[in-house]
Short mmCIF file of C-alpha atoms and ligand atoms in Angstrom, two decimals:
data_model
loop_
_atom_site.label_atom_id
_atom_site.label_comp_id
_atom_site.label_asym_id
_atom_site.label_seq_id
_atom_site.Cartn_x
_atom_site.Cartn_y
_atom_site.Cartn_z
CA UNK A 1 115.54 -70.65 72.25
CA UNK A 2 115.66 -69.68 68.56
CA UNK A 3 114.87 -66.10 69.53
CA UNK A 4 117.65 -66.10 72.11
CA UNK A 5 120.22 -67.34 69.56
CA UNK A 6 119.13 -64.56 67.18
CA UNK A 7 119.50 -61.90 69.87
CA UNK A 8 122.99 -63.14 70.76
CA UNK A 9 123.99 -63.13 67.07
CA UNK A 10 122.68 -59.61 66.60
CA UNK A 11 124.60 -58.43 69.65
CA UNK A 12 127.79 -59.97 68.33
CA UNK A 13 127.26 -58.30 64.96
CA UNK A 14 126.61 -55.04 66.69
CA UNK A 15 129.81 -55.24 68.76
CA UNK A 16 131.80 -56.13 65.66
CA UNK A 17 130.35 -53.07 63.89
CA UNK A 18 131.22 -50.85 66.86
CA UNK A 19 134.75 -52.34 66.96
CA UNK A 20 135.32 -51.71 63.26
CA UNK A 21 134.07 -48.16 63.64
CA UNK A 22 136.43 -47.54 66.53
CA UNK A 23 139.55 -49.07 65.02
CA UNK A 24 139.22 -48.18 61.34
CA UNK A 25 137.33 -50.94 59.59
CA UNK A 26 138.69 -50.47 56.08
CA UNK A 27 142.30 -51.05 57.09
CA UNK A 28 141.29 -54.19 58.96
CA UNK A 29 139.45 -55.99 56.16
CA UNK A 30 141.07 -59.34 55.51
CA UNK A 31 142.35 -59.85 59.04
CA UNK A 32 141.20 -62.85 61.05
CA UNK A 33 139.19 -62.27 64.26
CA UNK A 34 142.31 -63.18 66.27
CA UNK A 35 144.36 -60.54 64.48
CA UNK A 36 141.52 -58.05 64.90
CA UNK A 37 141.68 -58.55 68.62
CA UNK A 38 145.47 -58.44 68.99
CA UNK A 39 147.16 -56.21 66.46
CA UNK A 40 146.84 -52.43 66.41
CA UNK A 41 146.39 -50.75 63.07
CA UNK A 42 149.90 -49.58 62.19
CA UNK A 43 150.33 -47.37 59.20
CA UNK A 44 153.58 -48.29 57.48
CA UNK A 45 153.77 -44.95 55.63
CA UNK A 46 153.95 -43.06 58.90
CA UNK A 47 156.97 -45.06 59.99
CA UNK A 48 159.58 -42.90 61.68
CA UNK A 49 162.73 -44.90 61.08
CA UNK A 50 165.41 -45.57 61.95
CA UNK A 51 165.03 -44.41 65.53
CA UNK A 52 166.77 -45.06 68.84
CA UNK A 53 165.60 -43.99 72.28
CA UNK A 54 167.50 -44.50 75.54
CA UNK A 55 166.85 -43.76 79.19
CA UNK A 56 168.71 -40.82 80.78
CA UNK A 57 171.42 -38.76 79.14
CA UNK A 58 172.91 -41.54 77.06
CA UNK A 59 173.92 -39.45 74.06
CA UNK A 60 177.10 -41.38 73.34
CA UNK A 61 175.25 -44.66 73.50
CA UNK A 62 172.74 -43.36 70.97
CA UNK A 63 175.57 -42.20 68.73
CA UNK A 64 176.97 -45.73 68.69
CA UNK A 65 173.53 -47.20 67.98
CA UNK A 66 172.83 -44.59 65.31
CA UNK A 67 176.02 -45.43 63.48
CA UNK A 68 174.76 -49.02 63.12
CA UNK A 69 171.22 -48.00 62.13
CA UNK A 70 172.32 -45.43 59.58
CA UNK A 71 174.49 -47.99 57.83
CA UNK A 72 171.52 -50.32 57.45
CA UNK A 73 172.45 -52.47 60.47
CA UNK A 74 169.92 -54.30 62.60
CA UNK A 75 168.14 -52.87 65.63
CA UNK A 76 169.69 -55.72 67.63
CA UNK A 77 173.27 -54.75 66.70
CA UNK A 78 172.38 -51.11 67.37
CA UNK A 79 171.08 -51.61 70.91
CA UNK A 80 174.02 -53.83 71.82
CA UNK A 81 176.50 -51.27 70.49
CA UNK A 82 174.68 -48.54 72.42
CA UNK A 83 174.53 -50.45 75.70
CA UNK A 84 178.27 -51.20 75.58
CA UNK A 85 179.12 -47.49 75.81
CA UNK A 86 178.05 -46.83 79.44
CA UNK A 87 179.20 -50.35 80.38
CA UNK A 88 182.78 -49.31 79.57
CA UNK A 89 182.49 -45.78 81.02
CA UNK A 90 184.03 -45.50 84.52
CA UNK A 91 182.10 -42.27 85.09
CA UNK A 92 178.74 -43.99 84.75
CA UNK A 93 178.21 -45.29 88.26
CA UNK A 94 175.07 -47.28 87.47
CA UNK A 95 176.33 -49.50 84.67
CA UNK A 96 179.23 -51.90 84.06
CA UNK A 97 182.77 -50.86 84.94
CA UNK A 98 182.68 -48.13 87.59
CA UNK A 99 179.20 -49.13 88.78
CA UNK A 100 178.54 -48.72 92.51
CA UNK A 101 178.86 -52.01 94.39
CA UNK A 102 176.64 -53.93 96.80
CA UNK A 103 177.07 -53.68 100.58
CA UNK A 104 180.02 -56.07 100.53
CA UNK A 105 181.84 -54.12 97.81
CA UNK A 106 180.97 -56.47 94.91
CA UNK A 107 180.05 -54.94 91.56
CA UNK A 108 177.36 -57.30 90.25
CA UNK A 109 175.73 -56.66 86.91
CA UNK A 110 172.32 -57.40 85.35
CA UNK A 111 171.48 -57.13 81.63
CA UNK A 112 169.08 -58.36 78.99
CA UNK A 113 168.55 -58.12 75.26
CA UNK A 114 165.63 -59.03 72.96
CA UNK A 115 165.23 -59.15 69.19
CA UNK A 116 162.37 -58.75 66.72
CA UNK A 117 161.70 -62.49 66.59
CA UNK A 118 160.98 -62.63 70.32
CA UNK A 119 164.34 -64.21 71.19
CA UNK A 120 165.82 -63.02 74.45
CA UNK A 121 168.95 -63.44 76.56
CA UNK A 122 169.82 -62.27 80.03
CA UNK A 123 172.44 -62.39 82.77
CA UNK A 124 171.87 -61.70 86.46
CA UNK A 125 174.34 -61.15 89.25
CA UNK A 126 177.30 -61.37 86.88
CA UNK A 127 180.62 -60.26 88.38
CA UNK A 128 183.96 -59.28 86.81
CA UNK A 129 182.78 -59.02 83.21
CA UNK A 130 182.65 -55.54 81.74
CA UNK A 131 180.07 -56.15 79.01
CA UNK A 132 177.12 -58.11 80.43
CA UNK A 133 174.97 -57.05 77.47
CA UNK A 134 177.20 -58.99 75.10
CA UNK A 135 177.11 -62.01 77.41
CA UNK A 136 173.30 -61.72 77.43
CA UNK A 137 173.35 -61.75 73.63
CA UNK A 138 175.51 -64.89 73.70
CA UNK A 139 173.02 -66.51 76.10
CA UNK A 140 170.31 -65.71 73.55
CA UNK A 141 172.25 -66.98 70.55
CA UNK A 142 174.41 -69.80 71.90
CA UNK A 143 172.38 -71.51 74.62
CA UNK A 144 168.99 -73.20 74.93
CA UNK A 145 168.21 -70.82 77.85
CA UNK A 146 167.06 -67.25 78.41
CA UNK A 147 168.68 -66.38 81.76
CA UNK A 148 172.03 -67.35 83.30
CA UNK A 149 172.89 -66.16 86.80
CA UNK A 150 175.89 -65.77 89.09
CA UNK A 151 178.72 -68.30 88.83
CA UNK A 152 177.07 -70.07 85.91
CA UNK A 153 176.82 -66.81 83.96
CA UNK A 154 180.47 -66.07 84.74
CA UNK A 155 181.63 -69.54 83.68
CA UNK A 156 179.68 -69.19 80.43
CA UNK A 157 181.15 -65.74 79.76
CA UNK A 158 184.70 -67.02 80.27
CA UNK A 159 184.00 -69.98 78.02
CA UNK A 160 182.82 -67.52 75.37
CA UNK A 161 186.12 -65.63 75.56
CA UNK A 162 185.14 -62.67 77.78
CA UNK A 163 187.91 -61.52 80.14
CA UNK A 164 187.69 -61.42 83.89
CA UNK A 165 188.48 -57.96 85.27
CA UNK A 166 188.11 -55.87 88.37
CA UNK A 167 185.06 -53.63 87.90
CA UNK A 168 185.31 -51.65 91.14
CA UNK A 169 186.83 -48.32 90.11
CA UNK A 170 188.73 -46.20 92.67
CA UNK A 171 185.95 -43.63 92.53
CA UNK A 172 183.22 -46.21 93.24
CA UNK A 173 185.29 -47.79 96.01
CA UNK A 174 185.70 -44.41 97.68
CA UNK A 175 181.93 -43.81 97.60
CA UNK A 176 181.24 -47.28 98.99
CA UNK A 177 183.73 -46.81 101.85
CA UNK A 178 182.02 -43.55 102.63
CA UNK A 179 178.60 -45.25 102.55
CA UNK A 180 179.82 -47.89 105.01
CA UNK A 181 180.15 -45.21 107.70
CA UNK A 182 176.36 -44.86 107.99
CA UNK A 183 175.07 -47.79 105.97
CA UNK A 184 171.92 -45.93 105.09
CA UNK A 185 170.20 -47.67 102.16
CA UNK A 186 168.07 -45.19 100.23
CA UNK A 187 166.60 -46.79 97.11
CA UNK A 188 165.25 -43.66 95.45
CA UNK A 189 166.52 -44.16 91.96
CA UNK A 190 166.42 -40.63 90.61
CA UNK A 191 169.00 -38.88 88.49
CA UNK A 192 171.73 -38.19 91.05
CA UNK A 193 171.74 -41.89 91.95
CA UNK A 194 170.96 -43.47 88.61
CA UNK A 195 171.86 -43.83 85.01
CA UNK A 196 170.85 -47.36 84.00
CA UNK A 197 170.49 -47.65 80.27
CA UNK A 198 167.41 -49.11 78.62
CA UNK A 199 167.78 -48.63 74.87
CA UNK A 200 165.21 -49.38 72.15
CA UNK A 201 165.61 -49.16 68.39
CA UNK A 202 163.74 -49.56 65.14
CA UNK A 203 165.90 -50.26 62.09
CA UNK A 204 165.49 -49.42 58.42
CA UNK A 205 163.59 -52.66 57.85
CA UNK A 206 161.13 -51.65 60.58
CA UNK A 207 162.31 -54.28 63.07
CA UNK A 208 162.50 -53.55 66.78
CA UNK A 209 165.01 -54.60 69.45
CA UNK A 210 165.87 -53.57 72.99
CA UNK A 211 168.62 -53.86 75.60
CA UNK A 212 168.97 -52.96 79.25
CA UNK A 213 172.11 -53.05 81.41
CA UNK A 214 172.87 -51.94 84.97
CA UNK A 215 174.91 -52.44 88.11
CA UNK A 216 171.59 -52.23 89.98
CA UNK A 217 170.74 -50.23 93.06
CA UNK A 218 173.84 -48.91 94.80
CA UNK A 219 174.58 -50.73 98.09
CA UNK A 220 171.92 -53.37 97.48
CA UNK A 221 172.07 -56.60 99.46
CA UNK A 222 174.47 -59.17 98.11
CA UNK A 223 172.62 -61.39 95.63
CA UNK A 224 169.90 -58.85 94.86
CA UNK A 225 168.63 -58.91 91.28
CA UNK A 226 166.56 -56.03 89.94
CA UNK A 227 164.15 -55.58 87.07
CA UNK A 228 166.74 -54.86 84.39
CA UNK A 229 167.62 -58.46 83.40
CA UNK A 230 164.04 -59.72 83.65
CA UNK A 231 162.32 -59.92 80.28
CA UNK A 232 159.03 -58.02 80.56
CA UNK A 233 160.12 -56.06 83.63
CA UNK A 234 163.23 -54.04 82.72
CA UNK A 235 162.68 -54.35 78.98
CA UNK A 236 160.34 -55.98 76.48
CA UNK A 237 159.99 -56.14 72.72
CA UNK A 238 157.07 -57.36 70.62
CA UNK A 239 157.76 -56.69 66.98
CA UNK A 240 154.02 -56.61 66.20
CA UNK A 241 153.45 -53.75 68.60
CA UNK A 242 156.41 -51.98 70.19
CA UNK A 243 159.08 -52.02 72.85
CA UNK A 244 159.59 -50.55 76.30
CA UNK A 245 162.31 -50.19 78.92
CA UNK A 246 162.38 -49.15 82.55
CA UNK A 247 164.68 -47.40 84.98
CA UNK A 248 164.48 -46.54 88.65
CA UNK A 249 163.65 -48.70 91.67
CA UNK A 250 163.53 -52.18 90.18
CA UNK A 251 161.36 -53.74 92.87
CA UNK A 252 158.43 -51.56 91.73
CA UNK A 253 158.98 -52.44 88.08
CA UNK A 254 159.29 -56.16 88.86
CA UNK A 255 156.04 -56.30 90.78
CA UNK A 256 154.10 -54.68 87.96
CA UNK A 257 156.00 -56.35 85.08
CA UNK A 258 156.30 -52.80 83.80
CA UNK A 259 157.79 -53.07 80.31
CA UNK A 260 155.45 -55.88 79.32
CA UNK A 261 152.58 -53.81 80.64
CA UNK A 262 153.60 -50.81 78.51
CA UNK A 263 153.74 -52.97 75.38
CA UNK A 264 150.40 -54.60 76.13
CA UNK A 265 148.80 -51.19 76.67
CA UNK A 266 150.11 -50.13 73.25
CA UNK A 267 148.64 -53.32 71.81
CA UNK A 268 145.28 -52.25 73.19
CA UNK A 269 145.55 -48.97 71.29
CA UNK A 270 147.32 -46.57 73.63
CA UNK A 271 150.09 -44.39 72.21
CA UNK A 272 153.59 -44.98 73.63
CA UNK A 273 153.17 -41.85 75.77
CA UNK A 274 149.77 -42.92 77.14
CA UNK A 275 151.06 -46.43 77.81
CA UNK A 276 154.04 -45.10 79.81
CA UNK A 277 151.71 -42.83 81.77
CA UNK A 278 149.38 -45.67 82.71
CA UNK A 279 152.24 -48.00 83.72
CA UNK A 280 153.80 -45.29 85.89
CA UNK A 281 150.49 -44.47 87.51
CA UNK A 282 149.88 -48.15 88.41
CA UNK A 283 153.02 -47.89 90.57
CA UNK A 284 152.32 -44.41 91.83
CA UNK A 285 148.79 -45.27 92.99
CA UNK A 286 150.18 -47.92 95.35
CA UNK A 287 153.07 -45.92 96.82
CA UNK A 288 153.07 -45.38 100.56
CA UNK A 289 153.41 -41.74 101.64
CA UNK A 290 156.95 -42.28 102.95
CA UNK A 291 158.18 -43.83 99.68
CA UNK A 292 160.18 -41.30 97.72
CA UNK A 293 161.08 -43.29 94.66
CA UNK A 294 161.65 -42.83 90.96
CA UNK A 295 160.52 -45.09 88.13
CA UNK A 296 160.60 -44.06 84.49
CA UNK A 297 159.71 -45.74 81.22
CA UNK A 298 160.61 -45.15 77.60
CA UNK A 299 158.54 -46.72 74.82
CA UNK A 300 158.59 -47.00 71.07
CA UNK A 301 155.91 -48.42 68.81
CA UNK A 302 156.02 -50.11 65.44
CA UNK A 303 155.18 -46.79 63.79
CA UNK A 304 158.25 -45.16 65.29
CA UNK A 305 156.11 -43.14 67.71
CA UNK A 306 157.74 -42.78 71.13
CA UNK A 307 156.94 -41.74 74.68
CA UNK A 308 158.44 -41.43 78.16
CA UNK A 309 157.04 -40.79 81.62
CA UNK A 310 158.18 -41.01 85.23
CA UNK A 311 156.99 -40.64 88.79
CA UNK A 312 159.30 -37.78 89.69
CA UNK A 313 160.80 -34.79 87.98
CA UNK A 314 164.35 -35.43 86.80
CA UNK A 315 163.97 -38.37 84.40
CA UNK A 316 165.25 -37.66 80.93
CA UNK A 317 165.68 -39.64 77.75
CA UNK A 318 167.81 -39.39 74.62
CA UNK A 319 166.24 -39.67 71.20
CA UNK A 320 167.84 -39.99 67.78
CA UNK A 321 165.65 -40.06 64.70
CA UNK A 322 166.08 -38.52 61.27
CA UNK A 323 166.65 -34.80 61.84
CA UNK A 324 166.46 -35.01 65.65
CA UNK A 325 169.31 -35.93 67.93
CA UNK A 326 168.67 -34.64 71.38
CA UNK A 327 167.93 -35.17 75.03
CA UNK A 328 164.46 -34.46 76.48
CA UNK A 329 163.07 -34.13 79.97
CA UNK A 330 160.33 -36.71 80.43
CA UNK A 331 156.91 -35.76 81.78
CA UNK A 332 156.27 -36.78 85.41
CA UNK A 333 153.56 -37.12 88.03
CA UNK A 334 155.01 -35.27 91.03
C1 SD4 B 401 167.51 -51.76 89.35
N1 SD4 B 401 166.23 -50.56 87.71
O1 SD4 B 401 168.43 -52.55 89.50
C2 SD4 B 401 167.57 -50.78 88.19
C3 SD4 B 401 168.25 -49.54 88.63
C4 SD4 B 401 168.15 -48.39 87.70
O2 SD4 B 401 168.90 -46.35 87.03
O3 SD4 B 401 167.36 -48.29 86.81
N2 SD4 B 401 168.95 -47.43 87.85
O4 SD4 B 401 166.57 -51.69 90.14
#
C-alpha cells in the first residue's frame, strides 16, 4: 500500500514536471494548481493593443470602434459603436434596418454583447427597433436578465426610449416579394447572402469585449432565432483568455456552441487561428454531402493575437490594429 502511494506521488510529480516543461515553468511559478490548469501563459509585453476585428467587410464599423479605442475608450463602447454602423445601413441586408425579412415579411433582429467582467446582454426576435445591440447592452446593464425575446424585448426597448420604426426597406421588400415566387429556402450563408457583424476588441487597458448583431437567415421561418444572440454560440468573451464571434448558418454554430469552443481551445493553448480551425472542422466533419453551407469564425486572444477561418472560400474579416487597417480573406477548408 505504502509502495503504491509512493508510485502515485512520483507519477504526479512527473506529470507536473512535464506540464511545467511544456508550458514554460518559470512564468508559472506562484500560480495555484487551479490557475495552472486554466490560464494560458500570456505575455503582457507582446500585447497588440488596441485592436478590433470584425467579420466580413465591416470597415466602417471598425472605423467607429477604432475612434473609441484610440481615444482611450473601453472595448465595450467600441464594439457597440462598431455594431451600430451596419445596423443603420440600409445596404447591409443581413443586419438591422434593411435586413432581409422572414417568410412572412417581418424583419426580426438578434444581437448580443459581452464585457470583460463576463456580463452579457442579448435580444432575440426583436422587431421594429433599429439598434438591437444597444437594447442588448441595456438588458445587460439595466435588468437582472441576460436574454429578452420578442414582445418582451420590444416592450423593454420602448420603455428605455428606443423608437419603433419600420425596418423593411423598399429594396429588401422587393427581394422578399421575388423570393415568394419560388419560396426556395437556401441557408448557405456565404458572402453574397451574408454580412452579419461579429466584432471583438481589446482596449488600451487590455480588456476584451464583443458584440454580434444580425437580421438572421433571409426568409427564415417566423420565430426562428439563430446563433448570434446566444452567448457562447454567436459570440463569447473571457477576459482571461480571449474572445470569438461567428457568422454563417447559425444552426451549425448553435449545435457546437462555436464561439465558446474557440475560446476554450485558446484556453487549452491553441492560437486564435488554430482554435478557429478546430471549431470550423468540428462542423465540417459532420456535414452531409448535400450541405453547401458557410460558417466562419474570428478570434482574438488576450495577447492581441488574432485568427479567422471558415468552411468555404469567400469569408473575409476586417482588422484594425496599430499600423494596420485592412480587410483580409480568411483561410478556408474547401
Ligand atoms: C444566423 N449566423 O442567424 C446568423 C447569420 C449570419 O451572416 O451570420 N449571417 O444564423
